[in-house]
Amino acid sequence: AIKGQIILLLIYIILVLVTYFFLGVAEVPITRLQGCQNDECPMKSIKTTQNFKVSFLLYLLTILALLGWLFLMIFGGIGLFSLPFDLINMFRFRPRPINREQYRKRKIELGERAEKLIKQGESYKSKKKPPRNEYNLFTKDVWMLEQDFNKNESSYQEKGGNIIVHFLALIMGILGLCLSILWIIHIIIHNLADVHPLLNYIFNGLDGVLSFLGVAVFGLFSFWLSWCVISGTFKFGIRIPYIFKIYPMRVRGTYMNAFLFNVELILFSSVAITQFLTISFNNYSRITHINVIFNQSIKNLRGLKYFWEYSLYAMLVM
């Protein structure tokens, strides 16, 4: 594992150093005004570009954002709608109280599934390295068995569990669905069509009511997008286990590898999410350092500026 990480690190360093000399130039579009000194001729506006070399640290941040955008496009697009429906389904398919006979019947069925998975797991012991797609599918089946077992125990031992938790999940799912719909509308109307500032206008209006209210709602949209990336990653692993392993996080039941994977996912995607927020809310974040970094420098880097432009379409498709 350590050797693999070192190899990936070396490849990353070489990639950054080589591409910096060719792509580390920002081509910022500007408008020049020309006129006569005696004011006898009308002013003319000429659109051109101003090129300047970005710093190496800024280009390093660009590469991190580029990698994070791959997570944001694929998993963020999936999670925008899968996450709210998952929360709503937590309420719809919550554990219901069952009697002893139903509990025993379900336990026998779970036991039969567990025996099959134990035999399948033992068959992997004889192999030095089991096929990746089979092992990922096996991991998914084990997780689903654990979920069904916990649900069965909660239905009988706890009489369905705490209903307040499930109602909170329903409320969060409905609120999250509204946030996801607003995100989609904002991306289409503002980011792609550029016909109305939409959420920028709302944030500025909320700041006029209370100075921190706009920032709080801005943070809510940011947090929801980060949560969608994590949820989309897990949903992708559940639906397509042949090429992607799942790393679930549970209260008092998260393994260290799952914790590290999700932390790395958040770290990589956070840079891309920050850039995406700066692009989406450029009106609200105007006259700020973060706007200069992402909307002026990184957004206009040579060759990469087309990626930022068309990646939003890929996110909507997902």
Short mmCIF file of C-alpha atoms in Angstrom, two decimals:
data_model
loop_
_atom_site.label_atom_id
_atom_site.label_comp_id
_atom_site.label_asym_id
_atom_site.label_seq_id
_atom_site.Cartn_x
_atom_site.Cartn_y
_atom_site.Cartn_z
CA ALA A 1 0.00 0.00 0.00
CA ILE A 2 2.84 2.38 0.90
CA LYS A 3 4.68 1.59 -2.33
CA GLY A 4 1.53 2.34 -4.32
CA GLN A 5 1.05 5.68 -2.57
CA ILE A 6 4.68 6.63 -3.20
CA ILE A 7 4.33 5.77 -6.91
CA LEU A 8 1.14 7.84 -7.16
CA LEU A 9 2.84 10.73 -5.38
CA LEU A 10 5.79 10.65 -7.79
CA ILE A 11 3.46 10.55 -10.80
CA TYR A 12 1.52 13.49 -9.37
CA ILE A 13 4.69 15.55 -8.81
CA ILE A 14 6.00 14.84 -12.32
CA LEU A 15 2.62 15.68 -13.83
CA VAL A 16 2.44 18.99 -11.99
CA LEU A 17 6.02 20.03 -12.81
CA VAL A 18 5.76 19.20 -16.51
CA THR A 19 2.36 20.74 -17.16
CA TYR A 20 3.14 23.89 -15.15
CA PHE A 21 5.45 25.21 -17.87
CA PHE A 22 2.80 24.78 -20.57
CA LEU A 23 -0.52 25.37 -18.80
CA GLY A 24 0.48 27.64 -15.92
CA VAL A 25 -0.63 30.79 -17.77
CA ALA A 26 -3.91 32.59 -17.08
CA GLU A 27 -5.57 34.14 -20.12
CA VAL A 28 -7.88 36.71 -18.54
CA PRO A 29 -10.39 38.33 -20.94
CA ILE A 30 -10.36 42.13 -20.73
CA THR A 31 -11.95 45.04 -22.61
CA ARG A 32 -9.72 47.93 -23.73
CA LEU A 33 -11.19 51.35 -24.40
CA GLN A 34 -9.60 53.50 -27.11
CA GLY A 35 -10.37 57.09 -28.04
CA CYS A 36 -8.83 60.33 -29.24
CA GLN A 37 -7.14 62.85 -26.99
CA ASN A 38 -9.27 65.69 -28.28
CA ASP A 39 -12.50 63.72 -27.76
CA GLU A 40 -13.49 64.23 -31.41
CA CYS A 41 -13.83 60.49 -32.16
CA PRO A 42 -16.05 58.03 -30.28
CA MET A 43 -14.67 55.56 -27.78
CA LYS A 44 -14.01 52.07 -29.07
CA SER A 45 -14.04 48.91 -26.99
CA ILE A 46 -11.68 46.13 -27.99
CA LYS A 47 -11.96 42.72 -26.39
CA THR A 48 -8.64 40.98 -25.83
CA THR A 49 -6.84 38.81 -23.25
CA GLN A 50 -4.20 39.60 -20.69
CA ASN A 51 -1.76 36.76 -20.07
CA PHE A 52 0.22 36.32 -16.86
CA LYS A 53 2.09 33.44 -15.25
CA VAL A 54 0.44 32.09 -12.12
CA SER A 55 2.44 31.03 -9.10
CA PHE A 56 3.38 27.39 -8.62
CA LEU A 57 1.30 27.14 -5.44
CA LEU A 58 -1.74 28.44 -7.28
CA TYR A 59 -1.18 25.91 -10.07
CA LEU A 60 -0.85 23.17 -7.45
CA LEU A 61 -4.22 24.24 -6.11
CA THR A 62 -5.57 24.03 -9.67
CA ILE A 63 -4.47 20.40 -10.04
CA LEU A 64 -6.15 19.55 -6.73
CA ALA A 65 -9.30 21.28 -7.94
CA LEU A 66 -9.10 19.35 -11.21
CA LEU A 67 -8.97 16.02 -9.38
CA GLY A 68 -11.74 17.15 -7.06
CA TRP A 69 -13.95 18.08 -10.00
CA LEU A 70 -13.95 14.46 -11.12
CA PHE A 71 -15.52 13.53 -7.77
CA LEU A 72 -17.87 16.50 -7.89
CA MET A 73 -19.10 15.84 -11.43
CA ILE A 74 -19.77 12.15 -10.97
CA PHE A 75 -20.64 11.68 -7.32
CA GLY A 76 -22.03 15.16 -6.65
CA GLY A 77 -24.42 14.85 -9.59
CA ILE A 78 -25.60 11.45 -8.34
CA GLY A 79 -25.92 12.57 -4.74
CA LEU A 80 -27.97 15.69 -5.51
CA PHE A 81 -31.06 13.54 -5.93
CA SER A 82 -30.09 10.22 -4.34
CA LEU A 83 -29.38 11.76 -0.92
CA PRO A 84 -32.79 13.40 -0.30
CA PHE A 85 -34.63 10.28 -1.45
CA ASP A 86 -32.41 8.11 0.76
CA LEU A 87 -33.35 10.27 3.74
CA ILE A 88 -37.04 10.08 2.86
CA ASN A 89 -36.79 6.31 2.41
CA MET A 90 -35.27 6.07 5.90
CA PHE A 91 -38.68 7.14 7.15
CA ARG A 92 -40.72 5.13 4.63
CA PHE A 93 -38.87 1.86 5.26
CA ARG A 94 -38.13 2.41 8.94
CA PRO A 95 -38.16 -0.62 11.28
CA ARG A 96 -41.71 -1.51 12.31
CA PRO A 97 -42.61 -3.47 15.49
CA ILE A 98 -42.89 -7.22 14.85
CA ASN A 99 -43.91 -10.21 16.97
CA ARG A 100 -41.68 -13.09 18.05
CA GLU A 101 -42.74 -15.39 15.19
CA GLN A 102 -41.90 -12.79 12.53
CA TYR A 103 -38.61 -12.13 14.26
CA ARG A 104 -37.63 -15.81 14.23
CA LYS A 105 -38.64 -16.23 10.59
CA ARG A 106 -36.54 -13.27 9.48
CA LYS A 107 -33.63 -14.45 11.60
CA ILE A 108 -33.65 -17.84 9.86
CA GLU A 109 -33.60 -16.11 6.45
CA LEU A 110 -30.70 -13.90 7.56
CA GLY A 111 -28.86 -16.96 8.84
CA GLU A 112 -29.15 -18.66 5.46
CA ARG A 113 -27.76 -15.58 3.73
CA ALA A 114 -24.95 -15.41 6.27
CA GLU A 115 -23.96 -19.04 5.66
CA LYS A 116 -23.67 -18.42 1.93
CA LEU A 117 -21.50 -15.37 2.50
CA ILE A 118 -19.29 -17.26 5.00
CA LYS A 119 -18.68 -19.99 2.43
CA GLN A 120 -17.93 -17.39 -0.20
CA GLY A 121 -15.52 -15.62 2.15
CA GLU A 122 -13.74 -18.86 2.99
CA SER A 123 -13.25 -19.55 -0.72
CA TYR A 124 -11.31 -16.30 -0.98
CA LYS A 125 -8.82 -17.50 1.65
CA SER A 126 -7.39 -20.03 -0.79
CA LYS A 127 -6.76 -17.28 -3.32
CA LYS A 128 -3.82 -14.94 -2.94
CA LYS A 129 -5.79 -12.10 -4.51
CA PRO A 130 -9.50 -12.59 -5.24
CA PRO A 131 -10.97 -10.87 -8.32
CA ARG A 132 -11.63 -7.24 -7.54
CA ASN A 133 -15.15 -7.14 -8.94
CA GLU A 134 -16.22 -10.30 -7.08
CA TYR A 135 -14.76 -9.06 -3.81
CA ASN A 136 -16.47 -5.66 -4.15
CA LEU A 137 -19.79 -7.42 -4.77
CA PHE A 138 -19.12 -9.64 -1.74
CA THR A 139 -18.44 -6.55 0.41
CA LYS A 140 -21.71 -5.01 -0.75
CA ASP A 141 -23.68 -8.17 0.13
CA VAL A 142 -22.09 -8.30 3.60
CA TRP A 143 -23.04 -4.67 4.23
CA MET A 144 -26.63 -5.24 3.12
CA LEU A 145 -26.84 -8.29 5.39
CA GLU A 146 -25.65 -6.20 8.34
CA GLN A 147 -28.27 -3.56 7.54
CA ASP A 148 -31.07 -6.14 7.40
CA PHE A 149 -29.86 -7.74 10.63
CA ASN A 150 -29.80 -4.42 12.48
CA LYS A 151 -33.24 -3.55 11.13
CA ASN A 152 -34.64 -6.89 12.30
CA GLU A 153 -33.15 -6.47 15.77
CA SER A 154 -34.50 -2.93 16.02
CA SER A 155 -37.98 -4.08 14.93
CA TYR A 156 -38.21 -6.69 17.67
CA GLN A 157 -35.87 -5.64 20.49
CA GLU A 158 -36.54 -1.89 20.31
CA LYS A 159 -40.08 -2.05 18.88
CA GLY A 160 -39.04 -0.04 15.82
CA GLY A 161 -36.53 2.25 17.50
CA ASN A 162 -36.77 5.97 18.11
CA ILE A 163 -39.43 7.41 15.79
CA ILE A 164 -38.06 10.94 16.29
CA VAL A 165 -34.88 10.02 14.40
CA HIS A 166 -36.91 8.81 11.42
CA PHE A 167 -39.08 11.93 11.42
CA LEU A 168 -35.92 14.06 11.44
CA ALA A 169 -34.67 12.08 8.44
CA LEU A 170 -37.98 12.79 6.65
CA ILE A 171 -37.72 16.52 7.37
CA MET A 172 -34.09 16.61 6.24
CA GLY A 173 -35.00 14.67 3.09
CA ILE A 174 -37.76 17.13 2.14
CA LEU A 175 -35.52 20.10 2.88
CA GLY A 176 -32.65 18.47 0.99
CA LEU A 177 -34.89 17.82 -2.03
CA CYS A 178 -35.74 21.52 -2.10
CA LEU A 179 -32.03 22.39 -1.90
CA SER A 180 -31.18 19.98 -4.72
CA ILE A 181 -33.93 21.40 -6.95
CA LEU A 182 -32.72 24.93 -6.24
CA TRP A 183 -29.18 23.86 -7.07
CA ILE A 184 -30.26 22.41 -10.43
CA ILE A 185 -32.32 25.50 -11.30
CA HIS A 186 -29.46 27.80 -10.30
CA ILE A 187 -26.91 25.87 -12.38
CA ILE A 188 -29.15 26.04 -15.46
CA ILE A 189 -30.33 29.65 -15.10
CA HIS A 190 -27.17 31.30 -13.76
CA ASN A 191 -24.12 29.11 -14.46
CA LEU A 192 -25.07 27.94 -17.95
CA ALA A 193 -27.60 30.43 -19.34
CA ASP A 194 -26.46 33.44 -17.27
CA VAL A 195 -29.87 35.11 -17.40
CA HIS A 196 -30.45 35.74 -13.68
CA PRO A 197 -28.29 35.70 -10.50
CA LEU A 198 -31.04 33.76 -8.65
CA LEU A 199 -29.46 32.51 -5.39
CA ASN A 200 -26.99 35.41 -5.42
CA TYR A 201 -29.97 37.76 -5.33
CA ILE A 202 -31.53 35.77 -2.47
CA PHE A 203 -28.32 35.77 -0.39
CA ASN A 204 -27.88 39.53 -0.82
CA GLY A 205 -31.51 40.06 0.18
CA LEU A 206 -31.11 37.91 3.29
CA ASP A 207 -28.01 39.91 4.29
CA GLY A 208 -30.22 42.98 4.16
CA VAL A 209 -32.55 41.41 6.72
CA LEU A 210 -29.85 40.08 9.09
CA SER A 211 -26.14 40.49 8.50
CA PHE A 212 -25.36 36.79 9.06
CA LEU A 213 -28.50 35.25 7.52
CA GLY A 214 -27.18 35.21 3.95
CA VAL A 215 -23.91 33.64 5.08
CA ALA A 216 -25.80 30.97 7.04
CA VAL A 217 -27.92 29.99 4.03
CA PHE A 218 -24.81 30.09 1.84
CA GLY A 219 -23.16 27.66 4.26
CA LEU A 220 -26.26 25.42 4.15
CA PHE A 221 -26.02 25.10 0.36
CA SER A 222 -22.26 24.44 0.65
CA PHE A 223 -22.66 21.75 3.30
CA TRP A 224 -25.44 20.06 1.33
CA LEU A 225 -23.25 19.86 -1.76
CA SER A 226 -20.42 18.26 0.24
CA TRP A 227 -22.83 15.74 1.73
CA CYS A 228 -24.12 14.94 -1.77
CA VAL A 229 -20.59 14.06 -2.92
CA ILE A 230 -20.14 11.57 -0.06
CA SER A 231 -23.62 10.09 -0.56
CA GLY A 232 -23.10 9.86 -4.32
CA THR A 233 -19.86 7.96 -3.82
CA PHE A 234 -21.60 5.40 -1.63
CA LYS A 235 -24.59 5.15 -3.97
CA PHE A 236 -22.27 4.61 -6.94
CA GLY A 237 -20.51 1.81 -5.06
CA ILE A 238 -23.85 0.17 -4.19
CA ARG A 239 -25.18 0.31 -7.74
CA ILE A 240 -21.92 -0.59 -9.52
CA PRO A 241 -19.94 -2.74 -7.05
CA TYR A 242 -18.00 -4.44 -9.84
CA ILE A 243 -15.63 -1.48 -10.24
CA PHE A 244 -16.02 0.47 -7.01
CA LYS A 245 -15.82 -0.62 -3.38
CA ILE A 246 -18.15 0.86 -0.78
CA TYR A 247 -16.86 2.54 2.38
CA PRO A 248 -19.91 3.09 4.62
CA MET A 249 -19.78 5.28 7.71
CA ARG A 250 -21.94 4.36 10.68
CA VAL A 251 -22.27 5.72 14.18
CA ARG A 252 -20.01 3.60 16.44
CA GLY A 253 -19.34 1.24 13.53
CA THR A 254 -16.99 2.98 11.08
CA TYR A 255 -13.81 1.13 10.15
CA MET A 256 -10.55 3.03 9.88
CA ASN A 257 -10.20 2.45 6.12
CA ALA A 258 -13.72 3.80 5.56
CA PHE A 259 -12.95 6.81 7.73
CA LEU A 260 -9.71 7.57 5.87
CA PHE A 261 -11.33 7.09 2.46
CA ASN A 262 -14.15 9.52 3.22
CA VAL A 263 -11.73 12.05 4.72
CA GLU A 264 -9.60 11.91 1.56
CA LEU A 265 -12.75 12.26 -0.54
CA ILE A 266 -13.77 15.36 1.40
CA LEU A 267 -10.27 16.87 1.15
CA PHE A 268 -10.07 16.36 -2.61
CA SER A 269 -13.61 17.50 -3.35
CA SER A 270 -13.50 20.50 -0.97
CA VAL A 271 -11.22 22.46 -3.32
CA ALA A 272 -13.52 21.74 -6.30
CA ILE A 273 -16.60 22.57 -4.24
CA THR A 274 -15.02 25.88 -3.18
CA GLN A 275 -14.34 26.74 -6.81
CA PHE A 276 -17.83 25.67 -7.85
CA LEU A 277 -19.37 27.83 -5.12
CA THR A 278 -17.25 30.79 -6.22
CA ILE A 279 -18.39 30.35 -9.82
CA SER A 280 -22.03 29.80 -8.90
CA PHE A 281 -22.18 32.69 -6.42
CA ASN A 282 -19.80 35.08 -8.17
CA ASN A 283 -22.15 37.98 -7.52
CA TYR A 284 -22.33 37.27 -3.80
CA SER A 285 -18.58 36.63 -3.46
CA ARG A 286 -17.45 39.61 -5.54
CA ILE A 287 -14.60 41.82 -4.33
CA THR A 288 -13.08 38.94 -2.34
CA HIS A 289 -9.71 37.22 -2.54
CA ILE A 290 -11.32 33.85 -3.22
CA ASN A 291 -13.12 35.33 -6.23
CA VAL A 292 -9.82 36.60 -7.67
CA ILE A 293 -8.15 33.23 -7.15
CA PHE A 294 -10.84 31.04 -8.68
CA ASN A 295 -12.82 33.27 -11.07
CA GLN A 296 -9.90 35.25 -12.48
CA SER A 297 -6.82 33.06 -12.27
CA ILE A 298 -7.76 29.37 -12.10
CA LYS A 299 -10.89 29.68 -14.24
CA ASN A 300 -8.89 31.22 -17.12
CA LEU A 301 -5.88 28.92 -17.12
CA ARG A 302 -4.72 27.95 -20.58
CA GLY A 303 -6.35 24.74 -21.79
CA LEU A 304 -8.18 24.09 -18.53
CA LYS A 305 -10.73 26.87 -18.87
CA TYR A 306 -12.78 24.73 -21.27
CA PHE A 307 -12.91 21.95 -18.68
CA TRP A 308 -14.50 24.25 -16.07
CA GLU A 309 -17.04 25.41 -18.64
CA TYR A 310 -18.28 22.03 -19.89
CA SER A 311 -17.95 20.06 -16.64
CA LEU A 312 -21.28 21.49 -15.43
CA TYR A 313 -23.07 19.69 -18.26
CA ALA A 314 -21.53 16.40 -17.14
CA MET A 315 -22.65 17.09 -13.57
CA LEU A 316 -26.26 17.65 -14.69
CA VAL A 317 -26.20 14.48 -16.79
CA MET A 318 -25.13 12.44 -13.74
#
